[in-house]
Coordinates of C-alpha atoms in Angstrom, one line a residue:
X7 CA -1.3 7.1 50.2
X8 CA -3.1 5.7 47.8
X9 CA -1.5 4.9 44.3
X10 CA -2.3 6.9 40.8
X11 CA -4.7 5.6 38.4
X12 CA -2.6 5.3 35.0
X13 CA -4.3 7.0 32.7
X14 CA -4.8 5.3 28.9
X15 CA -3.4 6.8 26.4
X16 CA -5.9 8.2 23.6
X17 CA -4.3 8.0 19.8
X18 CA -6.5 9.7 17.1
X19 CA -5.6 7.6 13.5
X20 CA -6.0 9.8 10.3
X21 CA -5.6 7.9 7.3
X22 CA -6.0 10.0 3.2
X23 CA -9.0 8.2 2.0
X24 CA -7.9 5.5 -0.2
X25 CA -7.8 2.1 0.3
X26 CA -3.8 1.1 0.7
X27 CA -3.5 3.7 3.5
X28 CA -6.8 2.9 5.3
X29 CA -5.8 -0.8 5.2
X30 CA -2.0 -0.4 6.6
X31 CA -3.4 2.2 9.1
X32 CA -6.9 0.1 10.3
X33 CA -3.8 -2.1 10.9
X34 CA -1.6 -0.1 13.1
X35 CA -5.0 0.6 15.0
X36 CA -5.9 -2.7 15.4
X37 CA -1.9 -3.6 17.2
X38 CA -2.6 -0.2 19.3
X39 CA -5.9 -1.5 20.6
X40 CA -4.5 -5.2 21.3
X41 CA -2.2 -3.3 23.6
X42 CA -4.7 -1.7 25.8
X43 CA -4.8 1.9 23.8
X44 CA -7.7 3.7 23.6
X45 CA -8.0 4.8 19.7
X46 CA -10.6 7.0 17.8
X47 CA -10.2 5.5 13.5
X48 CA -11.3 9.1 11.1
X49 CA -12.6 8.0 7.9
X50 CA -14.6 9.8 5.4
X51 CA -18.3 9.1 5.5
X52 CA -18.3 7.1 2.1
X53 CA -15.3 5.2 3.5
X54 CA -16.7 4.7 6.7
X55 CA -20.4 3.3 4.8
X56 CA -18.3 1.0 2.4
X57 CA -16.2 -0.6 5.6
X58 CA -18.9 -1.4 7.1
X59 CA -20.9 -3.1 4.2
X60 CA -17.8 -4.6 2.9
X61 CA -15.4 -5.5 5.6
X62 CA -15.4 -7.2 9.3
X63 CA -14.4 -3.8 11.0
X64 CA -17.6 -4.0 13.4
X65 CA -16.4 -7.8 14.9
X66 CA -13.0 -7.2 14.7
X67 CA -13.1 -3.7 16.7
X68 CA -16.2 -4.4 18.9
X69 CA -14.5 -6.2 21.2
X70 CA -12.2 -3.2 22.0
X71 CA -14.5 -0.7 24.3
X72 CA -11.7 1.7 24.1
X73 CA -12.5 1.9 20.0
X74 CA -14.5 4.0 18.0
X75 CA -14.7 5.7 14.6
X76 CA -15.5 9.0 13.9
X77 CA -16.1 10.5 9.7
X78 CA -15.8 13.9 8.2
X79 CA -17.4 15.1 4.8
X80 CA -15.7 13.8 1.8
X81 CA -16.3 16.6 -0.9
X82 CA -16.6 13.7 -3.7
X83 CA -18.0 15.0 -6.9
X84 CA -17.5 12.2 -9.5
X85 CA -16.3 9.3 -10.9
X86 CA -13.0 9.3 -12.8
X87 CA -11.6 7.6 -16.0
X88 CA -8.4 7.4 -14.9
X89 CA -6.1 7.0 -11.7
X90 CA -3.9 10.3 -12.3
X91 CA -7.6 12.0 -12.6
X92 CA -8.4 10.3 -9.0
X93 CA -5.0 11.2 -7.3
X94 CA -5.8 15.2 -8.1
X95 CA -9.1 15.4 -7.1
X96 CA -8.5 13.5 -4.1
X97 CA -5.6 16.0 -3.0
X98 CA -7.9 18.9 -4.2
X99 CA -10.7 17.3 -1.7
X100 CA -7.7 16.9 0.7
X101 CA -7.5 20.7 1.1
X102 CA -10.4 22.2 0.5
X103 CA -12.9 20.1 1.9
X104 CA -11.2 17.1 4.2
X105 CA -8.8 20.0 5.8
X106 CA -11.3 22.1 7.6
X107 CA -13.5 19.0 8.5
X108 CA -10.4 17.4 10.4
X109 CA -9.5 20.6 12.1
X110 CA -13.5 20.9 12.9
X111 CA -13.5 17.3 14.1
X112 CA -10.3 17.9 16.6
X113 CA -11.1 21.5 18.0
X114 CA -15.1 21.2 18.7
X115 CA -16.7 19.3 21.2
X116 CA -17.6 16.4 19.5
X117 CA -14.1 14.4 20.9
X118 CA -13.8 16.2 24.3
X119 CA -17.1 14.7 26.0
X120 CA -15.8 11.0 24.8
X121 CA -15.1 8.8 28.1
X122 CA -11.8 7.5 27.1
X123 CA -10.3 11.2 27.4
X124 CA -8.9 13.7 25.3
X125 CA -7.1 12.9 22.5
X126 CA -2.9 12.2 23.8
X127 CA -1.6 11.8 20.1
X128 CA -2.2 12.1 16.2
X129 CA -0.7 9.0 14.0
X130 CA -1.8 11.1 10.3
X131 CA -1.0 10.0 7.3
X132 CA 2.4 11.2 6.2
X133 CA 1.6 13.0 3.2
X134 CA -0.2 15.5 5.4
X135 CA 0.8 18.5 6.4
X136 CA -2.2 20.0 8.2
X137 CA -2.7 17.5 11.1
X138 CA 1.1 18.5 12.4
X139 CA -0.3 22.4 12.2
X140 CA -4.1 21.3 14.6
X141 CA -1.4 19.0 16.8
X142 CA 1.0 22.0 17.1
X143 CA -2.3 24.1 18.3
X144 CA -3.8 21.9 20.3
X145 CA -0.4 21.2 22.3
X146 CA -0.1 17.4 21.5
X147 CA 2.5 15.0 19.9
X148 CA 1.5 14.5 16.4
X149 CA 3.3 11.2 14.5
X150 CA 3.6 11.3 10.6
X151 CA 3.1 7.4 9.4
X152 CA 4.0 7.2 5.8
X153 CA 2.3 4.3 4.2
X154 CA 4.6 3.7 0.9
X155 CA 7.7 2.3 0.8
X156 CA 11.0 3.1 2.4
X157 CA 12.6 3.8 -0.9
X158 CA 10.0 6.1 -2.4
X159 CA 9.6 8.5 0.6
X160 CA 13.5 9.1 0.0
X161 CA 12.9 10.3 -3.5
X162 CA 10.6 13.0 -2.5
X163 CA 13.0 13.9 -0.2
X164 CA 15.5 14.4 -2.9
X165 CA 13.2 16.2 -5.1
X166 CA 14.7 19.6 -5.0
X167 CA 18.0 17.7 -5.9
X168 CA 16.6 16.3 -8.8
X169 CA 15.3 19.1 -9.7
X170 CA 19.0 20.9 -9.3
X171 CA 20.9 18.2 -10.8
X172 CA 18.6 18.5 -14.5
X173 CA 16.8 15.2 -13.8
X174 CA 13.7 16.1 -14.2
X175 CA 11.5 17.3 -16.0
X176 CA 12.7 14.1 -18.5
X177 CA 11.9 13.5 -22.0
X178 CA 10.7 10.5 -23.5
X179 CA 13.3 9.1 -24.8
X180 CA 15.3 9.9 -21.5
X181 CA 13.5 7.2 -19.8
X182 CA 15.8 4.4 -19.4
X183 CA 18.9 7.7 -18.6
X184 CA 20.6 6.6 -15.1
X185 CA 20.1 9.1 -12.6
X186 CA 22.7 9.4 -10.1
X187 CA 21.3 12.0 -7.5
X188 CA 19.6 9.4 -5.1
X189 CA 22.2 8.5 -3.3
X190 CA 22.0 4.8 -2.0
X191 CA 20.1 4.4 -5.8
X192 CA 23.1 5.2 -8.5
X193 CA 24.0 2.4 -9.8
X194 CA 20.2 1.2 -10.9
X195 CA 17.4 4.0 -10.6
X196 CA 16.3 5.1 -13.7
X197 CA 13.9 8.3 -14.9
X198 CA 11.3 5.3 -16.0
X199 CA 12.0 4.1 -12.1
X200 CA 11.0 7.7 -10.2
X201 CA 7.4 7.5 -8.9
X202 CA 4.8 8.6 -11.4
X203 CA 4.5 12.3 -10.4
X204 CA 7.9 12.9 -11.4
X205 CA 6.7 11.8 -15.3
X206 CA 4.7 15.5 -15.8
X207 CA 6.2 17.6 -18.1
X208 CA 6.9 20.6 -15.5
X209 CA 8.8 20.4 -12.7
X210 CA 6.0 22.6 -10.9
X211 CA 3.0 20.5 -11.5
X212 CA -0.2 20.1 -8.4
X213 CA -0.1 16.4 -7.6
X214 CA 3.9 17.1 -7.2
X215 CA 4.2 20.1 -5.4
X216 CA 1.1 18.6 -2.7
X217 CA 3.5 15.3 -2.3
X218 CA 6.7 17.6 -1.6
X219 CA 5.0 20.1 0.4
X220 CA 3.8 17.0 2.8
X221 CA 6.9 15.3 2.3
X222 CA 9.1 18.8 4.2
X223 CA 6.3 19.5 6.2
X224 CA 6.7 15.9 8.2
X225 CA 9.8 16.8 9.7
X226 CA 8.0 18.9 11.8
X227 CA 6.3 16.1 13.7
X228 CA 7.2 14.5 16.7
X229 CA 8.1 10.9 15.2
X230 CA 7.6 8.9 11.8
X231 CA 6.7 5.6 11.2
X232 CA 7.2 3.7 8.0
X233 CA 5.8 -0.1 7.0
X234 CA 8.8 -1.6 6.5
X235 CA 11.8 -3.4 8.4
X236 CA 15.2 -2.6 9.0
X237 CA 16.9 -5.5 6.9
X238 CA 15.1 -4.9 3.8
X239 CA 15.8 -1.1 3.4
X240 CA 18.9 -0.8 5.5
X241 CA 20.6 2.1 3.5
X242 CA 17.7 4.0 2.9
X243 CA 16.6 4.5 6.3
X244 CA 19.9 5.4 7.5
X245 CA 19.5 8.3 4.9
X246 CA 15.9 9.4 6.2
X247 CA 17.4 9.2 10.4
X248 CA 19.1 12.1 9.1
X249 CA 15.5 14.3 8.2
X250 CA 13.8 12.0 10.4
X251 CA 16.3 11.1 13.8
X252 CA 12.8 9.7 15.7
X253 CA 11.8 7.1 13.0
X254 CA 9.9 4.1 13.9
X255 CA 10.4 0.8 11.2
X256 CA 7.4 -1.3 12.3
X257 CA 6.3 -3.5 9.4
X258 CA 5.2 -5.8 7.5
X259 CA 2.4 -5.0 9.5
X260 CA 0.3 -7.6 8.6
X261 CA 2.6 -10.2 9.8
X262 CA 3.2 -8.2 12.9
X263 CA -0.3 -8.0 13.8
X264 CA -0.6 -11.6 12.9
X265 CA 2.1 -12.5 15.5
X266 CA -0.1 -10.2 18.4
X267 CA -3.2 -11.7 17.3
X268 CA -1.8 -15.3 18.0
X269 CA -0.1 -14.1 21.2
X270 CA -3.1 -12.7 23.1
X271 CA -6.6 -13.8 24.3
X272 CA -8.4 -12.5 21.0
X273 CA -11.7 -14.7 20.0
X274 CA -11.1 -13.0 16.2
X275 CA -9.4 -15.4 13.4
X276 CA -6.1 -14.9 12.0
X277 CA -7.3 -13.2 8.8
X278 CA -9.2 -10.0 8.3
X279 CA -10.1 -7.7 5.8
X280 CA -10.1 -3.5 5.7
X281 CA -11.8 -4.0 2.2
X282 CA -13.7 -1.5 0.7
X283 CA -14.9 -3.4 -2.2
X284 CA -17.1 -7.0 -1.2
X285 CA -14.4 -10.2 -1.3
X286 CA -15.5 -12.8 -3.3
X287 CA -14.1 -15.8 -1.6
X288 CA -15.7 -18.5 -3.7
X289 CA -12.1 -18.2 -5.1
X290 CA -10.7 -20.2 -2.4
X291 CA -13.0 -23.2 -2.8
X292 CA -11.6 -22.4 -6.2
X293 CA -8.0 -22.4 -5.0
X294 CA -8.4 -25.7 -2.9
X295 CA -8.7 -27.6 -5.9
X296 CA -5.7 -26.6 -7.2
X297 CA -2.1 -28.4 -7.6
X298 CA 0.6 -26.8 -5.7
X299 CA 1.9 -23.7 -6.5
X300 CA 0.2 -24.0 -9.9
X301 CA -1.8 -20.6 -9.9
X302 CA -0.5 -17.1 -10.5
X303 CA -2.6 -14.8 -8.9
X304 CA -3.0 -11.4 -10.8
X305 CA -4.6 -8.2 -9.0
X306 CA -3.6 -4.8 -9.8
X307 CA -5.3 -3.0 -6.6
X308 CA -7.7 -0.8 -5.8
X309 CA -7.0 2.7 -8.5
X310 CA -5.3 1.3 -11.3
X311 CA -7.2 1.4 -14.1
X312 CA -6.3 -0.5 -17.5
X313 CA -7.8 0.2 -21.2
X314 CA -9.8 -2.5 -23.0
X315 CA -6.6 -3.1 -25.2
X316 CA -4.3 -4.0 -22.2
X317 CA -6.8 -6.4 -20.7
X318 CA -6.8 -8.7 -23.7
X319 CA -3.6 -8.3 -23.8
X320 CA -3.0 -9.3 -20.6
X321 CA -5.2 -12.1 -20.8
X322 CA -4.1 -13.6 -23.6
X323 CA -0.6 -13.5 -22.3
X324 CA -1.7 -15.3 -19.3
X325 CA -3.9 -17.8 -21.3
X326 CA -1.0 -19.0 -23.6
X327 CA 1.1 -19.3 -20.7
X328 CA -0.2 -22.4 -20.1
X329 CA -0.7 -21.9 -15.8
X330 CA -3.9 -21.5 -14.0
X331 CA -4.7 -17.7 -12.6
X332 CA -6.9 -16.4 -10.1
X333 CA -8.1 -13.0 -11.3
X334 CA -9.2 -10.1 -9.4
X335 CA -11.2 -8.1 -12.1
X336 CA -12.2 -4.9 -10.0
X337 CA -15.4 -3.6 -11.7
X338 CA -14.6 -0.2 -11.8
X339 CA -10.9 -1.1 -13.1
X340 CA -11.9 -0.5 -17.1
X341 CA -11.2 2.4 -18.6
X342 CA -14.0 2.2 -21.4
X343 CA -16.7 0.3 -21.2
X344 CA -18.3 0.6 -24.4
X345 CA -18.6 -2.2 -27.2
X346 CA -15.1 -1.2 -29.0
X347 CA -13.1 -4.2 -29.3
X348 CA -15.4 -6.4 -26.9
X349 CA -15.3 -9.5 -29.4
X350 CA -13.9 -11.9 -27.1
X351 CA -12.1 -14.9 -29.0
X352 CA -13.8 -18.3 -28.1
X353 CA -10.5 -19.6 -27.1
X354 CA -9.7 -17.1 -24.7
X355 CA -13.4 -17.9 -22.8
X356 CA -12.6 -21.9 -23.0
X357 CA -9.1 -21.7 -22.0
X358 CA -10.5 -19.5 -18.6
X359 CA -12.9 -21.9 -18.0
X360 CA -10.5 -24.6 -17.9
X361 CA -7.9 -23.0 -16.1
X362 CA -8.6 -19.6 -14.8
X363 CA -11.3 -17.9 -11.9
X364 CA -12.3 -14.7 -12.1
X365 CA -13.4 -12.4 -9.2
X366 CA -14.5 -9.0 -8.5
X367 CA -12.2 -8.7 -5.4
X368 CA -10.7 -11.5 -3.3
X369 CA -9.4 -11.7 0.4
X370 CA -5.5 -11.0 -0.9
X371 CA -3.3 -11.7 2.1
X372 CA -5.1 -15.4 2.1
X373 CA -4.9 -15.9 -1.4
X374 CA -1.4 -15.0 -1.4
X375 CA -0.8 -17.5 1.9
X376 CA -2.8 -20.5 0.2
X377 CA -0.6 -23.8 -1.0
X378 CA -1.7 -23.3 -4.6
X379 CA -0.4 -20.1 -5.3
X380 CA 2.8 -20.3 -7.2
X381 CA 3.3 -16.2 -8.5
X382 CA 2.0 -12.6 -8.1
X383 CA 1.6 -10.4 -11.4
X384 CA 0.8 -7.1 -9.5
X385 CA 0.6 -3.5 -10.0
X386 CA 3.4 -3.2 -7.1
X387 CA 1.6 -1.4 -4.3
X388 CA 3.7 -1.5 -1.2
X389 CA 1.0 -3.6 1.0
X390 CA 0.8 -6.1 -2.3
X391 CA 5.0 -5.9 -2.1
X392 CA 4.9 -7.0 1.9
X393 CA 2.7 -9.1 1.6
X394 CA 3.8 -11.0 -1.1
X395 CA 7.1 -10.6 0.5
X396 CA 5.9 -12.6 3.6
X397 CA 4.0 -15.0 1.8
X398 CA 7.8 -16.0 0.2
X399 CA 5.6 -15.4 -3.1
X400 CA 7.6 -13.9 -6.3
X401 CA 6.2 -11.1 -8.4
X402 CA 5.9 -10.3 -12.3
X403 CA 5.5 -6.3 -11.3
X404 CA 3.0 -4.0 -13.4
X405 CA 3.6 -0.6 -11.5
X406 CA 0.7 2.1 -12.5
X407 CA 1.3 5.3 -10.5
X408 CA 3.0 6.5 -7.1
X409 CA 5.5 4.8 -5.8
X410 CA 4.9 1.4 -7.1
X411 CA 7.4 2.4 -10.3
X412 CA 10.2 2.5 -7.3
X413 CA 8.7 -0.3 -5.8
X414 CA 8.5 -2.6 -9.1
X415 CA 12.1 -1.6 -9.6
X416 CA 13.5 -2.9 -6.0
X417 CA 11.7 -5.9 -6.5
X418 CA 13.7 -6.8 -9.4
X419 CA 17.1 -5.4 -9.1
X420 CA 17.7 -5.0 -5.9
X421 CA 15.9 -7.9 -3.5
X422 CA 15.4 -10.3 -6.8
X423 CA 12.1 -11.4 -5.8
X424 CA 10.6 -10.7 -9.1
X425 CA 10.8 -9.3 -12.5
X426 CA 9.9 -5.7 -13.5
X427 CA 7.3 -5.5 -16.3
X428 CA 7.1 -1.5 -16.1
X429 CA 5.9 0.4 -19.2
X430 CA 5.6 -2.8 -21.5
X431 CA 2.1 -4.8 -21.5
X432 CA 2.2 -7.4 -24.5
X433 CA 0.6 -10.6 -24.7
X434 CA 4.1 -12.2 -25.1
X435 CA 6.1 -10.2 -22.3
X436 CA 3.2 -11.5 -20.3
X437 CA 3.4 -14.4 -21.1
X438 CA 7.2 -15.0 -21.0
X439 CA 7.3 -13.1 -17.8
X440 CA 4.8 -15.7 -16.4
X441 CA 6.6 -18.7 -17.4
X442 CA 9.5 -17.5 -16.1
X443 CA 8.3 -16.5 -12.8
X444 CA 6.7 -20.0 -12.7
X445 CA 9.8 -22.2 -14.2
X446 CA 12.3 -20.5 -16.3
X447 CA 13.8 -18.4 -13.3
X448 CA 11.8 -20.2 -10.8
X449 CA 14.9 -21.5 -8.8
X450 CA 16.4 -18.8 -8.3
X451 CA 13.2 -16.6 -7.1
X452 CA 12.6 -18.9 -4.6
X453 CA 15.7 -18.3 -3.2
X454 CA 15.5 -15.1 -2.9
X455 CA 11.7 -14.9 -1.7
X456 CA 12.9 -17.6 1.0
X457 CA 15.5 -15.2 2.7
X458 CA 13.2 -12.1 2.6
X459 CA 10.2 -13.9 4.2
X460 CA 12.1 -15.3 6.7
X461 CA 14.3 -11.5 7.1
X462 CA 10.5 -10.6 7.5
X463 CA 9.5 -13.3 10.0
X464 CA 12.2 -12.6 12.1
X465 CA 11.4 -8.6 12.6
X466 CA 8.1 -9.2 13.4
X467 CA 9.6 -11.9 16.2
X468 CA 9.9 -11.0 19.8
X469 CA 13.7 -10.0 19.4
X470 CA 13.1 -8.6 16.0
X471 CA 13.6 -4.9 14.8
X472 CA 9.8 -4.4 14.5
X473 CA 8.8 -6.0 17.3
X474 CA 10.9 -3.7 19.4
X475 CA 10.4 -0.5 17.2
X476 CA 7.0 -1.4 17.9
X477 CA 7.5 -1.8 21.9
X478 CA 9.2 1.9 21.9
X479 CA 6.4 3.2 19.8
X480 CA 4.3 2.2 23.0
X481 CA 6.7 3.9 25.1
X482 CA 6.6 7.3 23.5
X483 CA 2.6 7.2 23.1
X484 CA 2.7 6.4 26.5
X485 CA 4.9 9.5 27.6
X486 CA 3.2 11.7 25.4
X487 CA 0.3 12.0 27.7

């Protein structure tokens, strides 16, 4: 009798259109494929145009026959002056326009005639509720991967206790208030500390309310994944097995599909990008002439937007810190961009030119691996946070919106890999905050970075807590067909 072809699995990846969760999620697909899955990518169409013109998705994926993108409509209808502006209209788009186009996408024709077979399994981004609702339909296992940190995806979950326990709304002058009903998070989370939607005025406000709904929605799906690894966020995770028992810890991911790369027959390199803005990697030449650990590197990611005021303040800070930086100066990152205040000093121009590089966007996980670097000053996104964490890099954290307030606070106080610069941007705090990171505190960052890149090394590792939530992961995509 003859034996029964095994059939591949087919896993449909649904990341929100922005570029932290497209660049953790191209990620995960990218591991998937290296082990023999067969995986359709759903971007946006503006998404999908920029990756191609901006990153190396076509090599990278190419060689994978068993790879292919699809894109719905985005529904974009402008450009935005600010970050909290962007984060409604995307989860406006997110409903009225992304919704139907994904439900469209999975129920038509357009995936059933594809040679690789019908789709076995959803991994959708965790802040989405509708994906479990077409998976639920459509009979198939649907897995909610939630992109942010460990930390932060416990605080939504603890929302409605907030809310109970008169946490929030907070005043102003409440900021700096203890709150004590986070458990695992007492003795150190502040209101100033609780992700950025929790800073409305109303407890009931849109951005809010579409973060909770997704948040109690994703119980509903079959398993959850998280970026993160086990001896970094111990006691949180053991709160979220209680909501989520079927909870998959496979991250960093970057260094986990580093160690895949290097372990199979792959022609690609080592690095690769999931950019959707062009790298400028003249900074590296840049880089290579640098001392040792000499240059703080300073991006604040792909939303966060800062006024004219707060960039000369930040660069004066980092000019009269006396340490070279590397720059990454996203065009679109300038709130105004008319002639107020745009009197440069001549100093501040001759002191970049001896010292600093500037760049439009750079190739960060690189930069951040490169001999010269010496710091971070970030905006304290989680894939920044990992990757800086693997790099054994230490942070001064600027935290904008989401969950890098959380994140920026963890950082500090809790893995002491950095100092927390949250709410404050003054040439001087800058500039202390550099030299500390750089000398002042130096010794005692190092230490702490060491331990959590090599805590990070080792779950990535072949007996490591990633590497083997990674192998069951397999195991249940596997069974799910």
């Amino acid at each position: 009798m003859a034996a029964t072809k095994s059939v591949i699995p087919h896993v449909l990846i649904f990341p929100i259109p922005a570029q932290g969760h497209i660049n953790s999620m191209l990620k995960l697909a990218e591991l998937l494929c290296l082990s023999g899955i067969n995986v359709t990518f759903v971007n946006t169409q503006q998404n999908h145009s920029r990756l191609l013109r901006n990153a190396d998705v076509q090599s990278r994926f190419g060689q994978f026959p068993g790879f292919c993108f699809e894109t719905i409509s985005d529904g974009i209808s402008a450009s935005f002056s600010n970050p909290e502006d962007f984060i409604t209209d995307l989860f406006d788009r997110l409903k009225n326009v992304i919704k139907p186009g994904f439900r469209e996408l999975l129920t038509s024709n357009r995936l059933k005639s594809d040679a690789r077979g019908p789709v076995s399994c959803i991994i959708a981004d965790g802040v989405l509720g509708f994906p479990i609702d077409v998976a639920e339909e459509l009979g198939i296992p649907c897995i909610s991967f939630r992109t942010i940190s460990a930390c932060c995806v416990w605080i939504f979950f603890c929302s409605q206790r907030l809310v109970e326990n008169g946490d929030i709304p907070f005043k102003d002058e409440d900021m700096d208030r203890l709150i004590k009903s986070v458990p695992e998070m007492e003795s150190f989370l502040r209101c100033r500390d609780l992700p950025s939607f929790y800073r409305a005025k109303e407890v009931n406000t849109p951005n809010l309310d579409f973060v909770n709904t997704g948040t109690l929605y994703s119980v509903r799906a079959a398993a959850h994944l998280l970026n993160t690894f086990d001896d970094i966020e111990a006691p949180i995770l053991s709160q979220l097995r209680s909501h989520c028992p079927n909870l998959y810890t496979i991250g960093p991911l970057n260094a986990l599909l580093n160690n895949l790369r290097s372990s199979t027959t792959t022609s690609l390199p080592i690095s690769s990008n999931a950019s959707l803005y062009a790298e400028d990697r003249s900074c590296m030449t840049w880089l290579d002439r640098q001392p040792e650990k000499s240059v703080v590197y300073v991006s604040f990611g792909s939303i966060a937007m800062v006024s004219r005021q707060e960039w000369l303040e930040i660069w004066y800070g980092l000019v009269n810190s006396g340490y070279r930086f590397l720059w990454v100066k996203r065009p679109d990152s300038l709130i105004s961009k008319d002639d107020e205040g745009s009197q440069i000093q001549a100093e501040l121009v001759e002191a970049t030119k001896e010292r600093g590089y500037t760049v439009d966007w750079a190739p960060q996980e690189e930069v951040l691996n490169h001999p010269a670097i010496g710091g971070f000053f970030t905006h304290s996104g989680w894939n920044s946070t990992l990757e800086s964490m693997v790099a054994g890099v230490p942070m001064v954290c600027w935290p904008h919106l989401a969950d890098q307030q959380i994140n920026s606070r963890y950082v500090s106080e809790v893995w002491k890999i950095g100092m927390d610069m949250k709410d404050h941007c003054n040439r001087v705090t800058v500039e202390n905050l550099i030299r500390d990171m750089m000398s002042g505190k130096r010794e005692e960052l190092m230490q702490s970075t060491a331990k959590v890149a090599e805590m990070a090394r080792k779950s990535v590792s072949r007996d490591g807590s990633s590497y083997r939530n990674y192998e069951a992961l397999l195991e249940f995509i596997r069974k799910s067909r």
